PDB file of C-alpha atoms in Angstrom:
ATOM      1  CA  MET I  47      55.600  89.932 107.498  1.00 65.00           C
ATOM      2  CA  LEU I  48      53.506  88.020 104.986  1.00 69.00           C
ATOM      3  CA  LEU I  49      50.410  86.163 106.148  1.00 80.00           C
ATOM      4  CA  ALA I  50      51.855  82.843 104.991  1.00 72.00           C
ATOM      5  CA  ASP I  51      54.867  83.404 107.269  1.00 76.00           C
ATOM      6  CA  ALA I  52      52.884  84.380 110.363  1.00 87.00           C
ATOM      7  CA  PRO I  53      53.446  81.728 113.048  1.00 95.00           C
ATOM      8  CA  VAL I  54      50.827  80.190 115.317  1.00 97.00           C
ATOM      9  CA  ARG I  55      51.616  81.301 118.863  1.00 98.00           C
ATOM     10  CA  PRO I  56      50.166  80.540 122.306  1.00 98.00           C
ATOM     11  CA  LEU I  57      47.471  82.872 123.579  1.00 98.00           C
ATOM     12  CA  THR I  58      47.424  84.121 127.155  1.00 96.00           C
ATOM     13  CA  PRO I  59      44.818  85.953 129.260  1.00 94.00           C
ATOM     14  CA  ALA I  60      46.531  89.160 128.117  1.00 96.00           C
ATOM     15  CA  ASP I  61      45.099  88.455 124.638  1.00 98.00           C
ATOM     16  CA  LEU I  62      41.499  88.594 125.896  1.00 98.00           C
ATOM     17  CA  THR I  63      40.685  92.007 124.429  1.00 98.00           C
ATOM     18  CA  ALA I  64      42.202  91.056 121.080  1.00 98.00           C
ATOM     19  CA  CYS I  65      40.112  87.855 121.083  1.00 98.00           C
ATOM     20  CA  LEU I  66      36.941  89.826 121.799  1.00 98.00           C
ATOM     21  CA  ASP I  67      37.779  92.273 119.017  1.00 98.00           C
ATOM     22  CA  LEU I  68      38.394  89.416 116.590  1.00 98.00           C
ATOM     23  CA  GLY I  69      35.055  87.812 117.435  1.00 97.00           C
ATOM     24  CA  ALA I  70      33.264  91.154 117.063  1.00 97.00           C
ATOM     25  CA  ASP I  71      34.764  91.466 113.580  1.00 97.00           C
ATOM     26  CA  ARG I  72      32.750  88.348 112.730  1.00 96.00           C
ATOM     27  CA  ASP I  73      29.636  89.648 114.529  1.00 95.00           C
ATOM     28  CA  TRP I  74      30.145  87.388 117.528  1.00 94.00           C
ATOM     29  CA  PRO I  75      28.851  88.789 120.825  1.00 92.00           C
ATOM     30  CA  ARG I  76      31.570  90.135 123.120  1.00 94.00           C
ATOM     31  CA  GLU I  77      31.368  87.175 125.521  1.00 93.00           C
ATOM     32  CA  HIS I  78      34.034  88.360 127.940  1.00 94.00           C
ATOM     33  CA  ARG I  79      33.280  85.720 130.560  1.00 94.00           C
ATOM     34  CA  LYS I  80      33.241  82.823 128.092  1.00 95.00           C
ATOM     35  CA  TRP I  81      36.563  83.764 126.495  1.00 97.00           C
ATOM     36  CA  ALA I  82      38.148  84.344 129.915  1.00 96.00           C
ATOM     37  CA  ILE I  83      37.114  80.903 131.170  1.00 95.00           C
ATOM     38  CA  LEU I  84      38.364  79.164 128.031  1.00 97.00           C
ATOM     39  CA  LEU I  85      41.701  80.969 127.999  1.00 97.00           C
ATOM     40  CA  ASP I  86      42.139  79.996 131.650  1.00 96.00           C
ATOM     41  CA  VAL I  87      41.203  76.299 131.476  1.00 96.00           C
ATOM     42  CA  GLY I  88      42.516  75.653 127.955  1.00 97.00           C
ATOM     43  CA  ARG I  89      45.362  76.349 125.588  1.00 98.00           C
ATOM     44  CA  GLY I  90      44.732  79.116 123.117  1.00 98.00           C
ATOM     45  CA  PHE I  91      46.460  79.446 119.760  1.00 98.00           C
ATOM     46  CA  GLY I  92      46.570  82.558 117.619  1.00 98.00           C
ATOM     47  CA  ILE I  93      48.038  84.123 114.521  1.00 98.00           C
ATOM     48  CA  ASP I  94      48.898  87.801 114.779  1.00 97.00           C
ATOM     49  CA  ALA I  95      47.567  89.996 111.996  1.00 96.00           C
ATOM     50  CA  PRO I  96      50.403  90.975 109.638  1.00 93.00           C
ATOM     51  CA  ASP I  97      49.038  94.526 109.480  1.00 92.00           C
ATOM     52  CA  GLY I  98      49.629  94.846 113.228  1.00 93.00           C
ATOM     53  CA  ASP I  99      45.933  95.203 114.045  1.00 95.00           C
ATOM     54  CA  GLY I 100      45.208  92.490 116.587  1.00 97.00           C
ATOM     55  CA  LEU I 101      44.732  88.830 115.783  1.00 98.00           C
ATOM     56  CA  ALA I 102      44.133  87.237 112.400  1.00 98.00           C
ATOM     57  CA  ALA I 103      42.885  83.882 113.746  1.00 98.00           C
ATOM     58  CA  THR I 104      42.364  81.903 116.964  1.00 98.00           C
ATOM     59  CA  SER I 105      41.452  78.493 118.348  1.00 98.00           C
ATOM     60  CA  ILE I 106      41.274  77.111 121.888  1.00 98.00           C
ATOM     61  CA  LEU I 107      41.974  73.534 122.983  1.00 98.00           C
ATOM     62  CA  VAL I 108      40.598  72.330 126.322  1.00 98.00           C
ATOM     63  CA  GLU I 109      41.950  68.964 127.463  1.00 97.00           C
ATOM     64  CA  THR I 110      40.175  66.939 130.142  1.00 96.00           C
ATOM     65  CA  GLY I 111      41.413  63.406 130.676  1.00 94.00           C
ATOM     66  CA  PRO I 112      41.156  61.362 127.463  1.00 97.00           C
ATOM     67  CA  VAL I 113      39.023  63.969 125.666  1.00 98.00           C
ATOM     68  CA  ALA I 114      39.697  67.452 124.319  1.00 98.00           C
ATOM     69  CA  SER I 115      37.472  70.084 122.753  1.00 98.00           C
ATOM     70  CA  ILE I 116      38.348  72.704 120.173  1.00 98.00           C
ATOM     71  CA  SER I 117      36.446  75.971 120.076  1.00 98.00           C
ATOM     72  CA  MET I 118      36.635  79.681 119.271  1.00 98.00           C
ATOM     73  CA  VAL I 119      37.940  79.047 115.764  1.00 98.00           C
ATOM     74  CA  VAL I 120      37.565  82.484 114.229  1.00 97.00           C
ATOM     75  CA  VAL I 121      39.356  84.290 111.409  1.00 97.00           C
ATOM     76  CA  ALA I 122      39.367  88.045 110.788  1.00 98.00           C
ATOM     77  CA  SER I 123      37.089  88.933 107.891  1.00 97.00           C
ATOM     78  CA  ARG I 124      39.913  90.623 105.980  1.00 96.00           C
ATOM     79  CA  TYR I 125      41.916  87.386 106.071  1.00 96.00           C
ATOM     80  CA  GLY I 126      39.100  85.001 105.227  1.00 94.00           C
ATOM     81  CA  ARG I 127      39.476  82.117 102.794  1.00 92.00           C
ATOM     82  CA  GLN I 128      43.252  82.025 103.133  1.00 94.00           C
ATOM     83  CA  GLY I 129      43.544  78.797 105.122  1.00 94.00           C
ATOM     84  CA  LEU I 130      43.935  80.324 108.586  1.00 96.00           C
ATOM     85  CA  GLY I 131      40.987  78.460 110.088  1.00 96.00           C
ATOM     86  CA  GLY I 132      42.496  75.180 108.992  1.00 96.00           C
ATOM     87  CA  ARG I 133      45.908  76.172 110.338  1.00 96.00           C
ATOM     88  CA  VAL I 134      44.754  77.032 113.864  1.00 98.00           C
ATOM     89  CA  THR I 135      42.459  73.997 114.005  1.00 98.00           C
ATOM     90  CA  SER I 136      45.189  71.624 112.812  1.00 97.00           C
ATOM     91  CA  HIS I 137      47.589  73.162 115.312  1.00 97.00           C
ATOM     92  CA  ALA I 138      45.144  72.398 118.140  1.00 98.00           C
ATOM     93  CA  VAL I 139      44.617  68.822 116.913  1.00 98.00           C
ATOM     94  CA  GLU I 140      48.371  68.245 116.813  1.00 98.00           C
ATOM     95  CA  ALA I 141      48.768  69.716 120.299  1.00 98.00           C
ATOM     96  CA  ALA I 142      46.156  67.264 121.592  1.00 98.00           C
ATOM     97  CA  GLY I 143      48.253  64.253 120.562  1.00 97.00           C
ATOM     98  CA  ASP I 144      46.407  60.957 120.995  1.00 95.00           C
ATOM     99  CA  THR I 145      43.513  62.553 122.848  1.00 97.00           C
ATOM    100  CA  THR I 146      40.034  62.130 121.347  1.00 98.00           C
ATOM    101  CA  VAL I 147      39.228  65.581 119.956  1.00 98.00           C
ATOM    102  CA  PHE I 148      35.743  66.911 119.280  1.00 98.00           C
ATOM    103  CA  LEU I 149      34.134  70.219 118.391  1.00 98.00           C
ATOM    104  CA  HIS I 150      30.755  71.749 117.619  1.00 97.00           C
ATOM    105  CA  ALA I 151      30.557  73.310 114.184  1.00 96.00           C
ATOM    106  CA  SER I 152      28.487  75.939 112.473  1.00 87.00           C
ATOM    107  CA  SER I 153      27.046  75.117 109.082  1.00 79.00           C
ATOM    108  CA  PHE I 154      29.734  77.430 107.654  1.00 81.00           C
ATOM    109  CA  GLY I 155      32.612  75.572 109.317  1.00 88.00           C
ATOM    110  CA  ARG I 156      31.473  71.977 108.963  1.00 94.00           C
ATOM    111  CA  ARG I 157      33.025  71.446 105.516  1.00 94.00           C
ATOM    112  CA  LEU I 158      36.394  72.712 106.764  1.00 95.00           C
ATOM    113  CA  TYR I 159      36.421  70.343 109.729  1.00 97.00           C
ATOM    114  CA  GLU I 160      35.396  67.352 107.650  1.00 97.00           C
ATOM    115  CA  ALA I 161      38.298  68.111 105.306  1.00 97.00           C
ATOM    116  CA  LEU I 162      40.583  67.963 108.351  1.00 98.00           C
ATOM    117  CA  GLY I 163      39.399  64.462 109.286  1.00 98.00           C
ATOM    118  CA  PHE I 164      36.508  65.208 111.618  1.00 98.00           C
ATOM    119  CA  VAL I 165      33.420  62.979 111.429  1.00 98.00           C
ATOM    120  CA  VAL I 166      29.900  63.971 112.460  1.00 97.00           C
ATOM    121  CA  ASP I 167      28.799  62.337 115.707  1.00 96.00           C
ATOM    122  CA  GLY I 168      25.556  63.932 116.867  1.00 96.00           C
ATOM    123  CA  GLY I 169      25.269  67.503 118.044  1.00 97.00           C
ATOM    124  CA  CYS I 170      22.908  69.876 119.809  1.00 98.00           C
ATOM    125  CA  GLU I 171      20.346  72.588 119.153  1.00 97.00           C
ATOM    126  CA  GLY I 172      19.933  75.759 121.177  1.00 97.00           C
ATOM    127  CA  HIS I 173      16.604  76.713 122.768  1.00 98.00           C
ATOM    128  CA  LEU I 174      16.270  80.305 123.968  1.00 98.00           C
ATOM    129  CA  GLY I 175      13.586  82.314 125.745  1.00 98.00           C
ATOM    130  CA  THR I 176      11.611  82.513 128.948  1.00 98.00           C
ATOM    131  CA  LEU I 177      10.361  79.123 130.105  1.00 98.00           C
ATOM    132  CA  THR I 178       6.599  78.852 130.526  1.00 97.00           C
ATOM    133  CA  ASP I 179       6.283  77.094 133.878  1.00 95.00           C
ATOM    134  CA  ASP I 180       4.153  73.972 133.577  1.00 96.00           C
ATOM    135  CA  GLY I 181       4.073  73.466 137.344  1.00 97.00           C
ATOM    136  CA  GLY I 182       6.044  70.242 137.205  1.00 98.00           C
ATOM    137  CA  PRO I 183       8.548  69.060 139.810  1.00 98.00           C
ATOM    138  CA  ALA I 184      11.814  70.948 140.088  1.00 98.00           C
ATOM    139  CA  ALA I 185      15.337  70.073 141.164  1.00 98.00           C
ATOM    140  CA  ARG I 186      16.676  71.571 144.371  1.00 98.00           C
ATOM    141  CA  PRO I 187      19.701  73.846 144.842  1.00 98.00           C
ATOM    142  CA  ILE I 188      22.967  72.118 145.629  1.00 98.00           C
ATOM    143  CA  THR I 189      24.436  72.028 149.135  1.00 97.00           C
ATOM    144  CA  PRO I 190      28.099  71.497 150.070  1.00 96.00           C
ATOM    145  CA  ALA I 191      27.250  67.898 150.928  1.00 97.00           C
ATOM    146  CA  ASP I 192      26.174  67.291 147.291  1.00 98.00           C
ATOM    147  CA  VAL I 193      29.421  68.307 145.583  1.00 97.00           C
ATOM    148  CA  ALA I 194      30.971  64.838 145.746  1.00 97.00           C
ATOM    149  CA  ARG I 195      27.800  63.446 144.172  1.00 98.00           C
ATOM    150  CA  VAL I 196      28.128  65.932 141.295  1.00 98.00           C
ATOM    151  CA  TYR I 197      31.670  64.701 140.642  1.00 98.00           C
ATOM    152  CA  GLU I 198      30.358  61.124 140.607  1.00 98.00           C
ATOM    153  CA  LEU I 199      27.418  61.830 138.290  1.00 98.00           C
ATOM    154  CA  ASP I 200      29.575  63.812 135.874  1.00 98.00           C
ATOM    155  CA  ALA I 201      32.244  61.095 135.717  1.00 98.00           C
ATOM    156  CA  LEU I 202      29.548  58.505 134.979  1.00 98.00           C
ATOM    157  CA  ALA I 203      28.145  60.552 132.099  1.00 98.00           C
ATOM    158  CA  GLN I 204      31.515  61.601 130.669  1.00 97.00           C
ATOM    159  CA  GLY I 205      33.317  58.316 131.203  1.00 97.00           C
ATOM    160  CA  PHE I 206      36.151  59.869 133.194  1.00 97.00           C
ATOM    161  CA  PRO I 207      36.562  62.264 136.131  1.00 97.00           C
ATOM    162  CA  ARG I 208      37.049  65.940 135.358  1.00 96.00           C
ATOM    163  CA  ARG I 209      37.079  67.405 138.836  1.00 96.00           C
ATOM    164  CA  ALA I 210      39.445  70.297 138.125  1.00 95.00           C
ATOM    165  CA  LEU I 211      37.294  71.564 135.264  1.00 96.00           C
ATOM    166  CA  LEU I 212      34.102  71.041 137.257  1.00 96.00           C
ATOM    167  CA  ASP I 213      35.502  73.023 140.166  1.00 96.00           C
ATOM    168  CA  ARG I 214      35.984  75.994 137.833  1.00 96.00           C
ATOM    169  CA  LEU I 215      32.547  75.614 136.258  1.00 96.00           C
ATOM    170  CA  LEU I 216      30.869  75.265 139.656  1.00 97.00           C
ATOM    171  CA  PHE I 217      32.666  78.406 140.820  1.00 96.00           C
ATOM    172  CA  GLU I 218      31.454  80.336 137.778  1.00 96.00           C
ATOM    173  CA  ALA I 219      27.835  79.139 137.919  1.00 98.00           C
ATOM    174  CA  GLU I 220      25.141  81.313 139.481  1.00 98.00           C
ATOM    175  CA  HIS I 221      22.887  78.276 139.948  1.00 98.00           C
ATOM    176  CA  VAL I 222      23.586  74.585 140.539  1.00 98.00           C
ATOM    177  CA  HIS I 223      20.662  72.198 141.029  1.00 98.00           C
ATOM    178  CA  ILE I 224      20.544  68.489 141.727  1.00 98.00           C
ATOM    179  CA  THR I 225      18.143  65.552 141.672  1.00 98.00           C
ATOM    180  CA  ASP I 226      18.598  62.000 142.899  1.00 96.00           C
ATOM    181  CA  GLY I 227      20.357  61.041 139.686  1.00 98.00           C
ATOM    182  CA  GLY I 228      21.374  64.243 137.955  1.00 98.00           C
ATOM    183  CA  PHE I 229      22.611  67.810 138.134  1.00 98.00           C
ATOM    184  CA  ALA I 230      22.717  70.993 136.076  1.00 98.00           C
ATOM    185  CA  LEU I 231      24.477  74.347 136.160  1.00 98.00           C
ATOM    186  CA  GLY I 232      23.117  77.744 135.247  1.00 98.00           C
ATOM    187  CA  THR I 233      25.713  80.322 134.177  1.00 97.00           C
ATOM    188  CA  VAL I 234      24.806  83.869 133.181  1.00 96.00           C
ATOM    189  CA  LEU I 235      26.304  85.001 129.868  1.00 92.00           C
ATOM    190  CA  ASP I 236      25.231  88.321 128.393  1.00 89.00           C
ATOM    191  CA  GLY I 237      22.079  88.436 130.514  1.00 93.00           C
ATOM    192  CA  VAL I 238      20.961  84.904 129.606  1.00 97.00           C
ATOM    193  CA  THR I 239      21.191  81.972 132.019  1.00 98.00           C
ATOM    194  CA  VAL I 240      22.787  79.166 130.023  1.00 98.00           C
ATOM    195  CA  ILE I 241      21.730  75.826 131.524  1.00 98.00           C
ATOM    196  CA  GLY I 242      24.281  73.080 131.095  1.00 98.00           C
ATOM    197  CA  PRO I 243      25.596  70.577 131.522  1.00 98.00           C
ATOM    198  CA  VAL I 244      22.300  68.822 132.093  1.00 98.00           C
ATOM    199  CA  VAL I 245      23.160  65.331 133.303  1.00 98.00           C
ATOM    200  CA  ALA I 246      20.298  63.004 134.198  1.00 98.00           C
ATOM    201  CA  PRO I 247      19.261  59.346 134.007  1.00 98.00           C
ATOM    202  CA  ALA I 248      15.943  60.159 132.290  1.00 98.00           C
ATOM    203  CA  GLU I 249      14.051  62.960 130.582  1.00 98.00           C
ATOM    204  CA  ASP I 250      11.786  63.693 133.559  1.00 98.00           C
ATOM    205  CA  GLU I 251      14.799  64.499 135.742  1.00 98.00           C
ATOM    206  CA  ALA I 252      16.312  66.632 132.967  1.00 98.00           C
ATOM    207  CA  LYS I 253      13.085  68.650 132.865  1.00 98.00           C
ATOM    208  CA  ALA I 254      13.136  69.006 136.663  1.00 98.00           C
ATOM    209  CA  LEU I 255      16.676  70.358 136.502  1.00 98.00           C
ATOM    210  CA  ILE I 256      15.765  72.912 133.832  1.00 98.00           C
ATOM    211  CA  ARG I 257      12.631  73.965 135.746  1.00 98.00           C
ATOM    212  CA  GLY I 258      14.586  74.397 138.961  1.00 98.00           C
ATOM    213  CA  ILE I 259      17.206  76.665 137.453  1.00 98.00           C
ATOM    214  CA  ALA I 260      14.670  78.574 135.333  1.00 98.00           C
ATOM    215  CA  ARG I 261      12.574  79.319 138.422  1.00 98.00           C
ATOM    216  CA  ALA I 262      15.606  80.391 140.426  1.00 98.00           C
ATOM    217  CA  ALA I 263      17.065  82.533 137.660  1.00 98.00           C
ATOM    218  CA  GLY I 264      13.999  84.217 136.226  1.00 96.00           C
ATOM    219  CA  GLY I 265      14.280  85.852 132.815  1.00 96.00           C
ATOM    220  CA  PRO I 266      15.641  84.288 129.646  1.00 98.00           C
ATOM    221  CA  ILE I 267      17.390  80.921 129.610  1.00 98.00           C
ATOM    222  CA  ARG I 268      19.203  78.890 126.994  1.00 98.00           C
ATOM    223  CA  VAL I 269      19.576  75.114 126.777  1.00 98.00           C
ATOM    224  CA  ASP I 270      21.571  73.383 124.014  1.00 98.00           C
ATOM    225  CA  VAL I 271      19.738  70.070 123.905  1.00 98.00           C
ATOM    226  CA  ASP I 272      21.550  67.067 122.467  1.00 98.00           C
ATOM    227  CA  PHE I 273      20.105  65.786 119.190  1.00 98.00           C
ATOM    228  CA  ALA I 274      19.623  62.376 120.832  1.00 97.00           C
ATOM    229  CA  HIS I 275      16.964  63.799 123.156  1.00 98.00           C
ATOM    230  CA  ALA I 276      14.242  64.907 120.756  1.00 98.00           C
ATOM    231  CA  GLY I 277      11.610  64.631 123.480  1.00 98.00           C
ATOM    232  CA  LEU I 278      13.355  67.242 125.619  1.00 98.00           C
ATOM    233  CA  SER I 279      13.717  69.533 122.602  1.00 98.00           C
ATOM    234  CA  ALA I 280       9.986  69.236 121.930  1.00 98.00           C
ATOM    235  CA  TRP I 281       9.212  70.068 125.574  1.00 98.00           C
ATOM    236  CA  CYS I 282      11.497  73.115 125.446  1.00 98.00           C
ATOM    237  CA  ARG I 283       9.725  74.412 122.351  1.00 98.00           C
ATOM    238  CA  ALA I 284       6.291  73.736 123.856  1.00 98.00           C
ATOM    239  CA  SER I 285       7.439  75.639 126.959  1.00 98.00           C
ATOM    240  CA  GLY I 286       8.231  78.796 125.028  1.00 98.00           C
ATOM    241  CA  LEU I 287      11.907  78.333 124.145  1.00 98.00           C
ATOM    242  CA  LEU I 288      12.616  79.080 120.510  1.00 97.00           C
ATOM    243  CA  PRO I 289      15.169  77.060 118.503  1.00 96.00           C
ATOM    244  CA  VAL I 290      18.275  79.108 117.741  1.00 94.00           C
ATOM    245  CA  GLY I 291      20.178  76.866 115.405  1.00 88.00           C
ATOM    246  CA  PRO I 292      21.701  73.396 115.362  1.00 95.00           C
ATOM    247  CA  ALA I 293      25.389  72.677 115.881  1.00 96.00           C
ATOM    248  CA  PRO I 294      26.667  69.303 114.688  1.00 97.00           C
ATOM    249  CA  ARG I 295      29.324  67.671 116.869  1.00 98.00           C
ATOM    250  CA  LEU I 296      32.322  66.240 115.025  1.00 98.00           C
ATOM    251  CA  VAL I 297      35.024  63.940 116.378  1.00 98.00           C
ATOM    252  CA  HIS I 298      38.469  63.793 114.826  1.00 98.00           C
ATOM    253  CA  GLY I 299      39.093  60.464 113.139  1.00 98.00           C
ATOM    254  CA  GLY I 300      35.579  59.285 113.976  1.00 97.00           C
ATOM    255  CA  LYS I 301      36.660  58.040 117.387  1.00 97.00           C
ATOM    256  CA  ALA I 302      33.995  57.141 119.932  1.00 96.00           C
ATOM    257  CA  LEU I 303      33.520  59.508 122.841  1.00 97.00           C
ATOM    258  CA  PRO I 304      33.595  57.781 126.246  1.00 98.00           C
ATOM    259  CA  GLY I 305      30.842  57.748 128.841  1.00 97.00           C
ATOM    260  CA  LEU I 306      27.083  57.279 128.813  1.00 98.00           C
ATOM    261  CA  ALA I 307      25.751  59.527 126.069  1.00 96.00           C
ATOM    262  CA  GLU I 308      22.168  58.851 127.089  1.00 98.00           C
ATOM    263  CA  ARG I 309      22.784  60.762 130.342  1.00 98.00           C
ATOM    264  CA  ARG I 310      24.138  63.860 128.585  1.00 98.00           C
ATOM    265  CA  PHE I 311      21.027  65.923 127.822  1.00 98.00           C
ATOM    266  CA  ALA I 312      22.876  69.198 127.221  1.00 98.00           C
ATOM    267  CA  PRO I 313      26.525  70.323 127.236  1.00 98.00           C
ATOM    268  CA  TYR I 314      27.934  73.094 129.424  1.00 96.00           C
ATOM    269  CA  ASN I 315      28.203  75.023 126.182  1.00 94.00           C
ATOM    270  CA  ARG I 316      29.234  74.304 122.620  1.00 94.00           C
ATOM    271  CA  ALA I 317      32.828  75.213 123.391  1.00 94.00           C
ATOM    272  CA  LEU I 318      33.404  72.750 126.250  1.00 93.00           C
ATOM    273  CA  GLY I 319      30.846  70.020 125.701  1.00 91.00           C
TER     274      GLY I 319
END
């Protein structure tokens, strides 16, 4: 079968190893847990390699209410620059229908997405390392009585309820902390506690959430701080977290994302927002 004739097919959890192998071909870390979550909560699309060796390209669409994210757009190095990235991305956009679709791009992929009708709308920058504790106030661990409040705070920030997705993310998280007006999750990926989403009414509460999880987790943490919150980024850097690269957020058709952006200090990760 020729590459041009290879169809885009649905991915299933059975494709997990092939997805990990494809990412490794592009020097992505083998993030087993991340891929597994996304394949479970989203719809994956793939193109089988014509040479019979795994996958040639993938993308994953995660739909939550009126919004959907696209992630894990990766093409095997031997099939690069043949339009496969555009094919799997366009397939995901079409599958989303009228939903507002966004993604976080690398500098390499941004030009492709803009050619497909995506428009830059903010973004985030990663901060990685061991947090130097400044002794400030910290959020407290969640209790069962707080779960309904987390649903409420998340819906306020996002502009719609996403309880089913949150239930999965809460189940996966090693740490969940809460303040009067905010919450954050800490999920361990490859030995690093990724803190997000960080939802708060103000920067001081966002810092308290990060401190709380950092103290509970110990070791290295990562926070992808939204570009809109430069003050929090500066605090992260001053606290020993090194910048690890920006990721612009693009929205298909330039549509406005719902919710209160000022409360979204960091996404769960760049794949899910």
